[in-house]
Amino acid sequence: MLKVELIAHTPEPEKVVAAAAKLCYSNAQISDLMAGLTPEKSRAFVQHLASLGHESPTEHVSFTFAIEGVSRTLLAQITRHRLASYSVQSQRYVRLDQFEYVLPPEVENDPAAREAFESEMRQQDENYKRIAALLKEGHIRRLMKEEGLSEEDAAKKAEKMAIEDARYVLPNACTTKMIVTMNARSLQNFFRLRCCNRAQWEIHQLADEMLRLVYPVAPALFDKAGPACVRGGCSEGSMTCGKISEVRAHYQDLKKEAL
């Protein structure tokens, strides 16, 4: 099951963005840059920046999320957002006996498809354990013979070597955990692409949860966050979902509930 926590962020993010913008547009000295920037003035400044389309000051604040219960399929998608930092649980060092997996809603709702899917997951789990055991046994024999290691030391070294190769049989549905850090500008781009109805369902769900967490921290900064149609027209052209009104209402409600 998807779980997302906002574990860290730049303190007073709207004030930091306002200070960066203030430096751009005035002859303010560094010593008094933060002076007079009340929460109200900072939010007004941030809103004015958004109306101008001036986004670079928002790069000075960042948000860090702890994420678990997502698939390796999602991992392949989220890491395409390159202006971010990722730390991902390693399948080279972490053994995944009885691995957890993501069950797509369409599969879950089709009894025959679900039965086939879950059967395949059980089989993949058995294959992973069997391959890891066979490889470990072979590595232990070789390490004891060629490197003169004790059986105990050989077993410790062989474990990592075995699961490093056995992981190749694991499915895309296999869950993973990660820490993700993005600055506000990259996060806005992430929301614009992944909150869209045309985004794949799992990363769409993740993007909604991340937006739900950051909005109370910086409501002016993320006032227009969401898919492109929240702040303007649909960016998908002929591939639009055709549900702009519903999408806008959804993100209005999400932000109200988040406060």
Coordinates of C-alpha atoms in Angstrom, one line a residue:
M1 CA 0.0 0.0 0.0
L2 CA 1.3 3.5 -0.9
K3 CA 2.6 5.5 2.0
V4 CA 4.1 8.9 1.6
E5 CA 5.6 11.2 4.3
L6 CA 7.0 14.7 4.0
I7 CA 10.1 14.2 6.2
A8 CA 11.9 17.5 5.7
H9 CA 11.6 20.9 3.8
T10 CA 13.2 24.3 3.7
P11 CA 12.0 26.3 6.7
E12 CA 9.7 29.1 5.8
P13 CA 9.8 28.2 2.1
E14 CA 7.6 31.1 0.9
K15 CA 9.8 33.6 2.8
V16 CA 12.9 32.2 1.2
V17 CA 11.4 32.4 -2.2
A18 CA 10.2 36.0 -1.5
A19 CA 13.7 36.9 -0.3
A20 CA 15.3 35.5 -3.5
A21 CA 12.9 37.4 -5.6
K22 CA 13.4 40.6 -3.6
L23 CA 17.1 40.5 -4.3
C24 CA 16.3 40.2 -8.0
Y25 CA 14.0 43.2 -8.1
S26 CA 15.5 45.7 -5.6
N27 CA 18.8 47.0 -4.3
A28 CA 18.2 45.3 -0.9
Q29 CA 21.3 44.5 1.1
I30 CA 22.0 40.9 2.3
S31 CA 21.8 42.1 5.9
D32 CA 18.2 43.3 5.6
L33 CA 17.0 40.9 2.9
M34 CA 14.6 39.1 5.2
A35 CA 13.5 42.2 7.0
G36 CA 9.8 43.0 6.7
L37 CA 8.9 39.7 5.0
T38 CA 6.0 38.7 7.1
P39 CA 4.1 35.5 6.1
E40 CA 1.4 37.7 4.5
K41 CA 3.9 39.8 2.5
S42 CA 5.9 36.7 1.5
R43 CA 2.7 35.0 0.2
A44 CA 1.7 38.1 -1.7
F45 CA 5.2 38.3 -3.2
V46 CA 5.1 34.6 -4.2
Q47 CA 1.7 35.0 -5.8
H48 CA 3.0 38.0 -7.8
L49 CA 5.9 36.0 -9.0
A50 CA 3.5 33.3 -10.2
S51 CA 1.5 35.8 -12.2
L52 CA 4.7 37.0 -13.8
G53 CA 5.8 33.4 -14.6
H54 CA 9.1 34.0 -12.7
E55 CA 10.0 30.6 -11.5
S56 CA 13.7 30.6 -10.8
P57 CA 13.4 31.9 -7.2
T58 CA 11.4 28.8 -6.3
E59 CA 14.4 26.6 -6.9
H60 CA 15.8 27.8 -3.6
V61 CA 13.4 25.7 -1.5
S62 CA 13.2 21.9 -1.4
F63 CA 11.0 19.2 -0.1
T64 CA 12.0 15.7 0.9
F65 CA 9.6 12.7 0.8
A66 CA 9.8 9.2 2.2
I67 CA 7.9 6.8 -0.1
E68 CA 7.1 3.1 0.2
G69 CA 4.6 0.6 -1.3
V70 CA 5.4 1.7 -4.9
S71 CA 6.4 -0.6 -7.7
R72 CA 9.6 -0.8 -9.7
T73 CA 7.5 0.3 -12.6
L74 CA 6.9 3.6 -10.8
L75 CA 10.6 3.9 -10.0
A76 CA 11.4 3.8 -13.7
Q77 CA 9.0 6.7 -14.3
I78 CA 9.8 9.0 -11.4
T79 CA 13.5 8.9 -12.0
R80 CA 12.9 10.4 -15.4
H81 CA 12.5 13.6 -13.4
R82 CA 16.2 14.3 -13.4
L83 CA 16.3 17.5 -11.3
A84 CA 15.8 15.6 -8.1
S85 CA 17.7 13.4 -5.7
Y86 CA 16.8 9.7 -5.1
S87 CA 17.9 7.1 -2.6
V88 CA 16.3 3.7 -3.3
Q89 CA 16.3 0.5 -1.3
S90 CA 18.8 -1.8 -3.0
Q91 CA 17.9 -5.2 -4.3
R92 CA 21.6 -6.0 -4.4
Y93 CA 21.9 -5.7 -0.6
V94 CA 18.4 -6.4 0.6
R95 CA 17.0 -10.0 0.3
L96 CA 13.4 -10.0 -0.8
D97 CA 12.0 -13.3 0.3
Q98 CA 8.2 -13.1 0.3
F99 CA 8.4 -9.8 -1.6
E100 CA 5.4 -7.5 -1.6
Y101 CA 3.9 -6.3 -4.9
V102 CA 1.6 -3.7 -6.3
L103 CA -1.7 -5.0 -7.6
P104 CA -3.1 -2.8 -10.3
P105 CA -6.8 -1.8 -9.8
E106 CA -7.9 -3.2 -13.1
V107 CA -6.3 -6.5 -12.3
E108 CA -7.8 -6.5 -8.8
N109 CA -11.3 -5.9 -10.2
D110 CA -11.1 -8.8 -12.6
P111 CA -11.2 -12.1 -10.7
A112 CA -9.6 -14.2 -13.5
A113 CA -6.9 -11.7 -14.1
R114 CA -6.2 -11.3 -10.3
E115 CA -5.9 -15.1 -9.9
A116 CA -3.4 -15.3 -12.8
F117 CA -1.5 -12.3 -11.5
E118 CA -1.2 -13.5 -7.9
S119 CA -0.2 -17.0 -9.1
E120 CA 2.6 -15.4 -11.2
M121 CA 3.8 -13.4 -8.2
R122 CA 4.0 -16.6 -6.1
Q123 CA 5.9 -18.3 -8.9
Q124 CA 8.3 -15.4 -9.2
D125 CA 8.9 -15.5 -5.5
E126 CA 9.7 -19.2 -5.6
N127 CA 12.0 -18.7 -8.6
Y128 CA 13.9 -15.9 -6.8
K129 CA 14.4 -17.9 -3.7
R130 CA 15.5 -21.0 -5.7
I131 CA 17.9 -19.1 -7.9
A132 CA 19.4 -17.3 -4.9
A133 CA 19.9 -20.6 -3.0
L134 CA 21.5 -22.3 -6.0
L135 CA 23.8 -19.4 -6.6
K136 CA 24.7 -19.0 -2.9
E137 CA 25.6 -22.7 -2.7
G138 CA 27.9 -22.5 -5.7
H139 CA 29.6 -19.3 -4.4
I140 CA 30.2 -20.9 -1.0
R141 CA 32.0 -23.9 -2.6
R142 CA 34.1 -21.7 -4.9
L143 CA 35.0 -19.2 -2.1
M144 CA 36.1 -21.9 0.3
K145 CA 38.1 -23.6 -2.4
E146 CA 39.7 -20.7 -4.3
E147 CA 40.0 -18.1 -1.5
G148 CA 40.4 -20.3 1.5
L149 CA 37.5 -18.7 3.4
S150 CA 35.8 -20.5 6.3
E151 CA 32.3 -21.7 5.6
E152 CA 30.8 -19.0 7.7
D153 CA 32.7 -16.2 6.0
A154 CA 32.1 -17.7 2.6
A155 CA 28.3 -17.8 3.3
K156 CA 28.2 -14.1 4.2
K157 CA 30.0 -13.1 1.0
A158 CA 28.0 -15.5 -1.1
E159 CA 24.7 -14.2 0.1
K160 CA 25.3 -10.7 -1.4
M161 CA 26.7 -12.2 -4.6
A162 CA 23.7 -14.5 -5.0
I163 CA 20.9 -12.0 -4.5
E164 CA 22.7 -9.5 -6.8
D165 CA 22.0 -11.9 -9.7
A166 CA 18.8 -13.5 -8.5
R167 CA 17.1 -10.1 -8.4
Y168 CA 16.9 -10.2 -12.2
V169 CA 13.9 -12.5 -12.0
L170 CA 11.9 -10.1 -9.8
P171 CA 8.9 -8.5 -11.5
N172 CA 8.1 -4.8 -12.1
A173 CA 5.2 -5.2 -9.6
C174 CA 7.7 -5.8 -6.8
T175 CA 7.6 -2.9 -4.3
T176 CA 10.4 -0.6 -3.3
K177 CA 11.1 2.3 -0.9
M178 CA 12.8 5.6 -1.6
I179 CA 13.7 9.0 -0.4
V180 CA 13.0 11.7 -3.0
T181 CA 14.0 15.4 -2.8
M182 CA 12.9 18.0 -5.3
N183 CA 13.1 21.8 -5.3
A184 CA 9.8 23.6 -5.7
R185 CA 10.2 24.3 -9.4
S186 CA 10.9 20.7 -10.2
L187 CA 8.0 19.7 -8.0
Q188 CA 5.7 22.0 -9.9
N189 CA 6.8 20.3 -13.1
F190 CA 6.3 16.9 -11.6
F191 CA 2.7 17.8 -10.6
R192 CA 2.0 19.3 -14.0
L193 CA 2.9 16.0 -15.7
R194 CA 1.9 13.4 -13.2
C195 CA -1.3 14.8 -11.8
C196 CA -2.7 14.8 -15.3
N197 CA -5.5 12.2 -15.9
R198 CA -3.4 10.8 -18.7
A199 CA -0.5 9.9 -16.3
Q200 CA -0.2 6.3 -15.3
W201 CA -2.5 5.5 -12.4
E202 CA 0.2 4.7 -9.8
I203 CA 2.4 7.7 -10.2
H204 CA -0.8 9.9 -10.5
Q205 CA -1.8 8.6 -7.1
L206 CA 1.7 9.3 -5.7
A207 CA 1.7 12.9 -7.1
D208 CA -1.7 13.6 -5.5
E209 CA -0.4 12.5 -2.1
M210 CA 2.8 14.6 -2.5
L211 CA 0.7 17.6 -3.4
R212 CA -1.6 17.0 -0.4
L213 CA 1.5 17.1 1.9
V214 CA 3.3 20.2 0.5
Y215 CA 0.2 22.4 0.1
P216 CA -0.3 23.2 3.8
V217 CA 3.4 24.1 4.1
A218 CA 3.4 26.6 1.3
P219 CA -0.1 27.3 0.0
A220 CA 0.8 30.3 -2.0
L221 CA 3.7 28.5 -3.6
F222 CA 1.5 25.6 -4.6
D223 CA -1.8 27.5 -5.2
K224 CA -1.9 26.6 -8.9
A225 CA -0.1 23.2 -8.6
G226 CA -1.6 20.3 -10.4
P227 CA -2.0 19.3 -14.0
A228 CA -1.7 22.1 -16.7
C229 CA -5.5 22.5 -16.9
V230 CA -5.6 23.8 -13.3
R231 CA -4.0 27.0 -14.3
G232 CA -4.9 27.2 -18.0
G233 CA -5.9 25.0 -20.9
C234 CA -5.2 21.3 -21.3
S235 CA -1.7 20.6 -22.6
E236 CA -2.5 17.2 -24.1
G237 CA -4.1 18.5 -27.3
S238 CA -6.2 15.9 -29.2
M239 CA -5.3 13.4 -26.4
T240 CA -7.1 15.4 -23.7
C241 CA -9.3 13.5 -21.2
G242 CA -12.0 16.1 -21.8
K243 CA -12.7 16.5 -18.1
I244 CA -11.2 19.8 -17.3
S245 CA -14.0 21.0 -15.0
E246 CA -13.9 17.7 -13.0
V247 CA -10.1 17.9 -12.7
R248 CA -10.1 21.5 -11.5
A249 CA -12.8 20.7 -8.9
H250 CA -10.8 17.7 -7.7
Y251 CA -7.7 19.8 -7.0
Q252 CA -9.7 22.5 -5.4
D253 CA -11.1 20.0 -3.0
L254 CA -7.7 18.3 -2.5
K255 CA -6.2 21.6 -1.4
K256 CA -9.1 22.5 0.9
E257 CA -9.0 19.1 2.6
A258 CA -5.2 19.4 3.0
L259 CA -5.3 22.6 5.1

